[in-house]
Amino acid sequence: MAVLDDARRGAAALRRRTSAVGRRALGLDVPAADHTIAVLHVRESEVPGLDRRELVQLDRIRLLGATGAVLMAISALGIGAQPVHQNPTSGMRVLGIFARAHTGSLAMCMVGTVAVVLAWLLLGRFTVGAFSGAPLHRLTRSQLDRTLLLWIIPLSVAPPLFSNDVYSYLAQSEIAARGIDPYQEGPVAGLGIDNVLTNNVPNIWRNTPAPYGPLFLWIGRGIAEITGDNIILGVMAHRLLALAGVALIVWALPRLSVRCGVAPVSALWLGAANPLVLFHLVGGVHNEALMLGLMLAGVEFCLRAIEDMPRFDGRAYAVLIGGAITITLSSTIKFTSIIALGFVGMALAKRWGGSLRAVLRSAAMLGAIALGTTLFISAVSGLGFGWLFTLGTANAVRSWMSLPTAIGIVTGFGGVLLGLGDHTTALLSITRPIAMAVAAFFTLRMLVATGTGRLHAVGALGVALGAFVLLAPVVQPWYLLWAIVPLAAWATRPAFRVPAIVFSTIVSVILMPRGADLAVFQIIGAAVATVIVGVLFIVVTRNILPWRRERGVSAPSHEPTSYGVSS
């Protein structure tokens, strides 16, 4: 009998320890002061506008960024992702020279890229200040908006840069316009190998089905029906979509930042004026722009109902449902953004008391909205649900920025060196699922932190998306924006901003344009010229631009007069 009692006590103790470990792992019993993610956020203070000297510096920074953007736009005529057919500059005496002078065009693009990045970093002096302190003076929202617009315009009229994906969009949209299922047939099978649109698609994607959601291809089908085989008009139409997405980001980001006690211009500088946005969402014409814009707009609408309305009446429900529909629409462009609905749901459950019943009620309501919206788009568009089976199409690429992919490749290469054979594919089949499981657990922990009130929904969403980006099987440079853009509205500490700025700067500078086959000596020559020009420019402008931390540019601390309520 005593042995049985000891066994029961031991089993009870084991259950208690297991429960304690599980609650600790999920963040249910973590004290607020010990919550490591929460230290990324601190409220920002309101500060005066720029003085006369700083206004002069701001004008010079604007000119520097605009000059860089113009140089990039001109160089795109030679090394941008020009179409194989219907190239409007082909054979032209003046504009056609850039396509014949690849080294010069590449050097021009590199110099322009560095100029935009340097201008962005200098602009940071007047938005987030130095790494160790907030700015003493901060530029206004209208000043930042005009600067951003000035930098965007040249890239919005240039040929695509850094990516050929827009030509895949055109081909897949044309397949849908012909009544063929783009989730079953690639460009070669759907359009033919000699089709003008197929010839512009990169070889790796010519036989693959579309990995995008039905809303994007539904819009693309409409574009294809209007533009037909006219590649230039098709590219312009898709760039307008990208610009609409950037406009939504610019609309939503400052509103979300105020909810988190962050200066709107700080969030816009890091999240919207980021070179990755300029170069890849605008210049590269990626559909992430529309996905992120709709996702952030939907989150803002949902939080407006959850946090701002004192009574949860019919009007609050209407705003909430509209926001949930908007988030779901973003997921029918790229499915990743559906994760935002979970964080909105946990914020709603917290508003309703934070109990398990509130969580289930919130999940049921938002899940029904998401399911209904997805069914509606899939059915009305006529594209069906084949997109759910092509989401992993991009996994065929082995991306050096993906942590599990890099581990698998390095380990496989080590096996080759040891004479064990190349087991890279087998290793990737192990590292990638493990990484995704870790990302899923991290997301669950962030959901719990949102429901318990330790983290604001915007910050927790950004952290979860960051985990998915870092641990995803494939990571493209513009995927970093999935995490940087929402976190720009919440995370203010150097522990986040410094890596985000460094990654954005390095990735923006090192990527080569996709419009020409460049030899090593051409890249090296252009890089050397860019370094020389950059160093000389810094030396010449060391006293007229805020390269160094000066009195009146940034200060280590301020009185905490916050922009908004922080959680």
XYZ file of C-alpha atoms in Angstrom:
567
model
C 0.000 0.000 0.000
C 2.847 2.358 0.870
C 4.514 1.605 -2.446
C 1.276 2.483 -4.264
C 0.987 5.774 -2.360
C 4.596 6.644 -3.211
C 3.901 5.913 -6.884
C 0.834 8.158 -6.837
C 2.744 10.979 -5.167
C 5.571 10.547 -7.667
C 3.144 10.642 -10.591
C 1.440 13.748 -9.173
C 4.800 15.461 -8.728
C 5.774 14.548 -12.297
C 2.519 16.011 -13.605
C 3.103 19.220 -11.664
C 6.644 19.552 -12.968
C 5.521 18.787 -16.541
C 2.727 21.344 -16.260
C 5.116 23.943 -14.839
C 7.620 23.351 -17.637
C 4.861 23.504 -20.259
C 3.395 26.722 -18.864
C 6.849 28.229 -18.643
C 7.641 27.218 -22.231
C 4.422 28.780 -23.496
C 5.027 31.947 -21.500
C 2.018 31.536 -19.211
C 4.043 31.868 -16.005
C 6.788 34.210 -17.194
C 6.979 37.435 -15.130
C 6.670 40.556 -17.242
C 10.121 41.770 -16.227
C 11.620 38.458 -17.332
C 9.938 38.372 -20.732
C 12.837 38.665 -23.150
C 10.823 39.771 -26.187
C 9.205 42.653 -24.309
C 12.562 44.392 -23.884
C 12.569 45.163 -27.615
C 9.926 47.831 -27.006
C 9.986 51.147 -25.197
C 7.772 54.178 -25.665
C 9.134 56.983 -27.810
C 8.794 60.606 -26.806
C 7.440 63.544 -28.760
C 10.181 65.972 -29.759
C 10.266 69.311 -31.637
C 10.708 69.616 -35.354
C 13.961 70.255 -37.204
C 15.798 73.540 -36.800
C 17.062 75.677 -39.672
C 20.422 73.913 -40.005
C 18.787 70.479 -39.992
C 16.259 71.575 -42.625
C 19.156 72.432 -44.931
C 20.676 69.016 -44.231
C 17.312 67.372 -44.917
C 17.136 68.998 -48.354
C 20.623 67.673 -49.161
C 19.670 64.179 -47.965
C 16.571 64.261 -50.157
C 18.677 65.295 -53.138
C 21.182 62.520 -52.452
C 18.470 59.851 -52.332
C 16.683 61.224 -55.398
C 19.945 61.299 -57.346
C 20.639 57.694 -56.412
C 17.133 56.625 -57.446
C 17.496 58.393 -60.803
C 20.864 56.705 -61.403
C 19.288 53.327 -60.649
C 16.385 54.042 -62.990
C 18.728 55.007 -65.829
C 21.012 52.013 -65.258
C 17.965 49.724 -65.394
C 17.787 50.501 -69.114
C 20.953 48.424 -69.446
C 21.026 45.883 -66.610
C 17.463 45.902 -65.375
C 15.139 42.971 -65.982
C 14.243 44.143 -69.470
C 11.870 41.904 -71.453
C 13.387 39.525 -73.985
C 10.803 40.709 -76.502
C 9.199 44.148 -76.841
C 12.161 45.922 -75.259
C 11.333 49.584 -75.992
C 14.986 50.699 -75.849
C 16.310 48.008 -78.187
C 17.999 49.611 -81.211
C 17.668 53.180 -79.914
C 20.825 55.221 -80.390
C 20.937 56.953 -76.999
C 18.925 54.812 -74.600
C 20.144 51.590 -76.169
C 23.762 52.325 -75.259
C 23.215 51.227 -71.656
C 22.430 47.671 -72.762
C 25.767 47.553 -74.596
C 27.817 48.988 -71.724
C 27.114 46.514 -68.944
C 30.082 47.454 -66.773
C 29.242 51.145 -66.845
C 25.540 50.462 -66.257
C 26.360 48.165 -63.334
C 28.663 50.785 -61.805
C 25.908 53.382 -62.199
C 23.402 51.058 -60.527
C 25.783 50.300 -57.665
C 26.557 53.975 -57.098
C 22.848 54.784 -57.153
C 22.080 51.951 -54.733
C 24.743 53.120 -52.301
C 23.529 56.723 -52.607
C 19.953 55.752 -51.712
C 21.114 53.607 -48.800
C 23.370 56.373 -47.465
C 20.548 58.896 -47.787
C 18.255 56.541 -45.897
C 20.792 56.098 -43.115
C 21.324 59.849 -42.860
C 17.573 60.387 -42.758
C 17.533 58.080 -39.773
C 19.336 60.796 -37.800
C 16.124 62.799 -37.913
C 13.732 59.896 -37.216
C 15.231 57.391 -34.775
C 18.405 59.293 -33.877
C 21.671 57.586 -33.071
C 21.833 53.956 -31.966
C 22.204 55.037 -28.312
C 19.524 57.675 -28.090
C 16.426 59.296 -29.554
C 16.636 62.365 -31.815
C 16.532 65.774 -30.193
C 14.631 67.036 -33.230
C 12.461 64.910 -35.520
C 11.154 65.659 -38.993
C 7.411 65.864 -39.514
C 5.196 63.324 -41.196
C 4.687 65.547 -44.244
C 8.459 66.009 -44.627
C 8.977 62.245 -44.564
C 6.091 61.626 -46.976
C 7.513 64.084 -49.513
C 10.960 62.527 -49.179
C 9.599 59.018 -49.686
C 7.575 60.096 -52.709
C 10.622 61.781 -54.235
C 12.635 58.574 -53.928
C 9.864 56.310 -55.196
C 8.980 58.162 -58.406
C 12.167 57.344 -60.395
C 12.003 53.654 -59.466
C 8.296 53.455 -60.277
C 8.890 54.358 -63.930
C 12.079 52.320 -64.397
C 12.267 48.803 -65.849
C 12.073 46.056 -63.194
C 15.196 45.705 -61.076
C 16.639 42.824 -59.052
C 13.888 40.381 -60.054
C 12.159 38.805 -63.066
C 9.139 37.674 -61.053
C 6.800 40.153 -62.709
C 7.146 38.205 -65.976
C 6.005 35.066 -64.152
C 3.007 37.078 -62.921
C 2.173 38.038 -66.508
C 2.469 34.480 -67.821
C 0.439 32.919 -65.004
C -2.236 35.595 -65.377
C -2.457 34.945 -69.115
C -2.878 31.227 -68.418
C -5.829 32.054 -66.153
C -7.250 34.438 -68.762
C -7.264 31.588 -71.298
C -9.386 29.470 -68.975
C -6.530 27.093 -68.079
C -5.855 26.203 -64.462
C -2.607 28.042 -63.501
C -2.275 25.711 -60.509
C -1.955 22.741 -62.845
C -0.001 24.094 -65.804
C 3.180 26.145 -65.980
C 3.906 28.765 -68.667
C 5.373 26.255 -71.158
C 2.396 23.888 -70.947
C -0.206 26.632 -70.645
C 1.068 29.113 -73.239
C 3.622 27.239 -75.306
C 7.374 27.478 -75.330
C 7.389 30.059 -78.146
C 4.911 32.409 -76.486
C 6.217 35.943 -75.931
C 5.260 35.822 -72.241
C 6.830 32.404 -71.671
C 10.150 33.575 -73.116
C 10.464 36.213 -70.395
C 9.906 33.780 -67.514
C 13.119 32.535 -65.819
C 13.931 28.951 -66.806
C 13.472 27.607 -63.285
C 9.789 28.670 -63.251
C 8.749 27.884 -66.828
C 7.313 24.481 -65.955
C 6.032 25.183 -62.443
C 2.444 26.073 -61.505
C 1.589 29.355 -59.823
C 2.306 29.509 -56.060
C 0.126 32.584 -55.490
C -3.376 32.869 -54.094
C -6.568 33.249 -56.147
C -7.069 36.963 -55.458
C -3.734 37.869 -56.991
C -4.287 35.743 -60.092
C -7.874 36.996 -60.336
C -6.546 40.558 -60.491
C -3.782 39.397 -62.811
C -6.331 37.776 -65.108
C -8.099 41.123 -65.406
C -4.789 42.784 -66.237
C -4.075 40.117 -68.868
C -7.473 40.631 -70.467
C -6.746 44.357 -70.773
C -3.075 44.314 -71.776
C -2.933 41.019 -73.689
C 0.583 40.253 -74.894
C 1.770 43.835 -74.358
C 4.528 43.254 -71.822
C 5.232 46.920 -71.062
C 1.605 47.690 -70.218
C 1.390 44.509 -68.145
C 4.475 45.424 -66.123
C 3.102 48.939 -65.572
C -0.214 47.542 -64.342
C 1.484 45.203 -61.870
C 3.691 48.022 -60.657
C 0.558 50.052 -59.951
C -0.585 47.147 -57.771
C 2.747 47.237 -55.940
C 2.464 50.991 -55.451
C -1.058 50.537 -54.090
C 0.352 48.066 -51.577
C 3.086 50.510 -50.545
C 0.426 53.212 -50.158
C -1.499 50.914 -47.800
C 1.684 50.327 -45.790
C 2.211 54.089 -45.526
C -1.400 54.490 -44.406
C -1.477 51.719 -41.817
C 2.020 51.779 -40.330
C 1.862 55.159 -38.543
C -1.559 54.340 -37.114
C -0.295 51.053 -35.713
C 2.821 52.756 -34.339
C 0.759 55.275 -32.376
C -1.056 52.347 -30.741
C 2.315 51.090 -29.548
C 3.676 54.429 -28.388
C 6.102 54.756 -31.309
C 6.695 57.887 -33.381
C 4.978 57.489 -36.769
C 7.967 58.833 -38.713
C 10.241 56.328 -36.944
C 8.028 53.470 -38.090
C 7.715 54.850 -41.608
C 11.461 55.407 -41.927
C 12.313 51.805 -41.060
C 9.214 50.141 -42.497
C 8.261 52.129 -45.613
C 11.335 54.149 -46.630
C 13.507 51.065 -46.153
C 15.717 50.413 -49.218
C 14.315 46.885 -49.382
C 10.871 48.411 -49.975
C 12.176 50.834 -52.582
C 14.363 48.343 -54.443
C 12.258 45.171 -54.263
C 8.620 46.098 -53.718
C 8.683 49.134 -56.028
C 11.694 48.411 -58.245
C 11.248 44.628 -58.248
C 7.423 44.758 -58.565
C 6.824 42.049 -55.954
C 3.326 41.139 -54.801
C 4.540 41.240 -51.170
C 3.704 44.948 -51.338
C -0.014 44.276 -51.748
C 0.082 41.397 -49.264
C 1.748 43.484 -46.540
C -0.414 46.507 -47.247
C -3.682 44.578 -46.944
C -2.437 42.700 -43.862
C -1.441 45.862 -41.989
C -4.618 47.677 -43.009
C -6.694 44.737 -41.787
C -4.842 44.617 -38.468
C -5.432 48.352 -38.000
C -9.172 47.986 -38.646
C -9.438 45.058 -36.238
C -7.496 46.815 -33.476
C -9.593 49.932 -34.023
C -12.640 47.869 -33.081
C -10.923 45.993 -30.248
C -8.973 48.808 -28.587
C -10.671 52.081 -29.505
C -14.392 51.419 -29.236
C -15.654 51.487 -25.646
C -18.693 49.355 -26.464
C -18.573 46.251 -28.602
C -21.775 47.068 -30.499
C -22.831 46.590 -34.084
C -20.453 49.248 -35.387
C -17.498 47.604 -33.636
C -18.456 44.228 -35.088
C -18.710 45.763 -38.577
C -15.211 47.276 -38.323
C -13.830 44.030 -36.897
C -15.375 41.913 -39.645
C -14.095 44.321 -42.292
C -10.599 44.075 -40.854
C -10.739 40.277 -40.708
C -11.899 40.144 -44.328
C -9.032 42.450 -45.344
C -6.467 40.221 -43.607
C -7.948 37.172 -45.314
C -7.770 38.928 -48.670
C -4.050 39.465 -48.079
C -3.679 35.724 -47.453
C -5.252 35.008 -50.834
C -2.264 36.779 -52.359
C 0.334 34.989 -50.232
C -0.911 32.624 -47.567
C 1.671 33.577 -44.927
C -0.243 36.677 -43.839
C -3.144 34.606 -42.454
C -1.088 34.382 -39.265
C -2.108 37.975 -38.506
C -5.658 36.804 -37.895
C -4.470 34.688 -34.958
C -2.950 37.688 -33.189
C -6.026 39.786 -33.800
C -8.058 36.907 -32.378
C -5.955 36.758 -29.201
C -6.292 40.531 -28.750
C -10.062 40.115 -29.136
C -10.108 37.261 -26.619
C -8.219 39.471 -24.166
C -10.860 42.173 -24.667
C -13.521 39.565 -23.869
C -11.861 38.506 -20.621
C -8.968 36.309 -21.681
C -10.599 33.013 -20.697
C -10.356 29.812 -22.715
C -13.984 30.282 -23.697
C -13.178 33.772 -25.023
C -10.295 32.352 -27.057
C -12.511 29.655 -28.564
C -15.262 32.158 -29.289
C -12.835 34.531 -30.982
C -11.233 31.709 -32.971
C -14.618 30.417 -34.131
C -15.811 33.839 -35.283
C -12.631 34.907 -37.079
C -12.098 31.404 -38.476
C -15.593 31.460 -39.981
C -14.919 34.866 -41.548
C -11.593 33.663 -42.979
C -13.088 30.442 -44.306
C -16.065 32.207 -45.847
C -13.914 34.868 -47.494
C -11.475 32.304 -48.874
C -14.268 30.118 -50.217
C -15.898 33.147 -51.818
C -12.710 34.347 -53.556
C -11.767 30.848 -54.705
C -15.238 30.145 -56.051
C -16.098 33.514 -57.617
C -12.690 33.842 -59.277
C -13.173 30.424 -60.843
C -9.640 29.445 -59.839
C -10.686 26.913 -57.212
C -8.459 25.595 -54.451
C -5.492 24.293 -56.392
C -3.373 27.074 -54.884
C -3.394 25.226 -51.555
C -1.317 22.464 -53.165
C 1.252 24.719 -54.850
C 2.298 26.795 -51.823
C 5.595 24.919 -51.603
C 6.608 25.517 -55.223
C 9.351 27.969 -54.229
C 10.987 25.349 -51.999
C 12.819 24.066 -55.055
C 15.187 27.015 -54.583
C 18.080 26.563 -52.150
C 18.301 29.983 -50.536
C 21.518 30.981 -48.758
C 19.541 33.267 -46.416
C 17.442 30.375 -45.053
C 18.914 29.009 -41.814
C 17.716 25.370 -42.171
C 18.665 25.324 -45.849
C 22.118 26.720 -45.100
C 22.642 24.113 -42.363
C 21.572 21.311 -44.702
C 23.819 22.504 -47.533
C 26.864 23.022 -45.303
C 26.379 19.635 -43.630
C 25.907 17.938 -46.997
C 29.066 19.565 -48.317
C 30.900 18.344 -45.242
C 29.750 14.822 -46.043
C 31.200 15.165 -49.531
C 34.534 16.303 -48.130
C 34.571 13.318 -45.761
C 33.856 10.915 -48.601
C 30.389 10.011 -47.305
C 28.566 11.212 -50.411
C 26.214 14.119 -51.052
C 23.270 13.787 -48.654
C 22.130 17.412 -48.938
C 18.607 16.558 -50.107
C 18.125 14.076 -47.263
C 19.443 16.577 -44.730
C 17.130 19.298 -46.037
C 14.187 16.932 -45.539
C 15.194 16.856 -41.856
C 16.315 20.424 -41.126
C 13.415 22.165 -42.859
C 10.554 20.399 -40.973
C 12.378 20.847 -37.657
C 12.830 24.555 -38.366
C 9.160 24.987 -39.243
C 8.149 23.175 -36.039
C 10.325 25.567 -34.041
C 8.763 28.542 -35.831
C 5.270 27.180 -35.111
C 6.086 26.784 -31.408
C 7.519 30.293 -31.290
C 4.332 31.608 -32.916
C 2.223 29.781 -30.327
C 4.237 31.420 -27.569
C 3.687 34.849 -29.129
C -0.048 34.151 -29.370
C -0.123 33.323 -25.666
C 1.847 36.490 -24.884
C -0.742 38.516 -26.813
C -3.647 36.854 -25.021
C -2.120 37.443 -21.589
C -1.343 41.070 -22.393
C 2.451 40.827 -22.148
C 2.945 41.845 -25.770
C 0.955 44.073 -28.048
C -0.543 42.193 -30.978
C 1.492 44.200 -33.505
C 4.798 43.372 -31.830
C 3.956 39.710 -31.305
C 2.880 39.405 -34.947
C 6.161 40.892 -36.131
C 8.208 38.567 -33.922
C 6.290 35.501 -35.124
C 6.715 36.507 -38.760
C 10.400 37.043 -38.044
C 10.666 33.485 -36.772
C 8.982 32.166 -39.904
C 11.249 34.246 -42.153
C 14.455 33.108 -40.464
C 13.390 29.456 -40.305
C 11.542 29.160 -43.614
C 12.835 26.744 -46.277
C 13.317 29.650 -48.699
C 14.180 33.243 -47.804
C 14.333 35.941 -50.450
C 15.685 39.403 -49.561
C 12.254 41.017 -49.666
C 10.877 38.348 -47.289
C 12.722 40.188 -44.511
C 10.052 42.876 -44.839
C 7.428 40.457 -43.507
C 8.999 40.976 -40.076
C 10.673 44.389 -40.399
C 7.555 46.281 -41.489
C 5.223 45.297 -38.598
C 8.061 45.388 -36.048
C 8.906 48.930 -37.172
C 5.648 49.985 -35.499
C 6.521 48.362 -32.148
C 10.163 47.405 -31.583
C 12.216 50.502 -30.756
C 15.255 49.212 -28.873
C 18.695 48.913 -30.525
C 18.474 45.130 -30.058
C 15.986 45.166 -32.951
C 16.717 48.337 -34.862
C 20.459 47.821 -35.215
C 20.186 44.326 -36.786
C 17.241 45.459 -38.943
C 19.201 48.450 -40.228
C 22.365 46.414 -40.768
C 20.552 43.595 -42.591
C 18.576 46.047 -44.731
C 21.749 47.926 -45.648
C 23.888 44.886 -46.456
C 21.217 42.989 -48.396
C 20.284 46.111 -50.368
C 23.883 46.745 -51.396
C 25.145 43.244 -52.210
C 22.376 42.063 -54.533
C 23.108 42.230 -58.241
C 20.566 43.287 -60.894
C 18.991 40.442 -62.854
C 19.049 41.941 -66.339
C 22.456 40.880 -67.673
C 25.004 38.075 -67.509
C 27.879 39.757 -65.723
C 31.455 38.493 -65.600
C 33.453 38.544 -62.379
C 35.781 41.278 -63.621
C 32.774 43.489 -64.421
C 31.368 43.093 -60.906
C 34.747 43.743 -59.307
C 35.402 46.799 -61.487
C 31.972 48.282 -60.744
C 32.362 47.566 -57.022
C 35.782 49.262 -56.890
C 34.397 52.314 -58.685
C 31.463 52.423 -56.260
C 33.741 52.253 -53.220
C 35.916 55.068 -54.569
C 32.917 57.274 -55.344
C 31.323 56.525 -51.957
C 34.452 57.285 -49.949
C 35.126 60.504 -51.860
C 31.529 61.597 -51.374
C 31.681 61.023 -47.609
C 34.971 62.939 -47.375
C 33.615 65.886 -49.356
C 30.322 66.048 -47.417
C 31.653 65.259 -43.944
C 30.884 68.790 -42.728
C 27.617 69.450 -44.552
C 25.749 66.188 -43.903
C 25.064 64.647 -40.466
C 27.589 61.811 -40.754
C 28.668 62.289 -37.153
C 26.552 62.596 -34.080
C 26.352 66.312 -33.394
C 24.685 68.511 -30.846
C 21.145 69.107 -32.016
C 20.947 65.876 -34.004
C 20.396 63.290 -31.283
C 20.333 63.070 -27.521
C 20.665 60.061 -25.211
C 17.393 60.524 -23.348
C 14.201 62.556 -23.148
C 11.256 62.993 -20.888
C 8.821 60.134 -21.661
C 6.010 62.067 -23.304
C 4.671 59.151 -25.280
C 2.978 59.127 -28.669
C 0.443 56.555 -27.569
C -0.462 53.892 -25.069
C 2.039 51.061 -24.951
C 1.337 47.549 -23.800
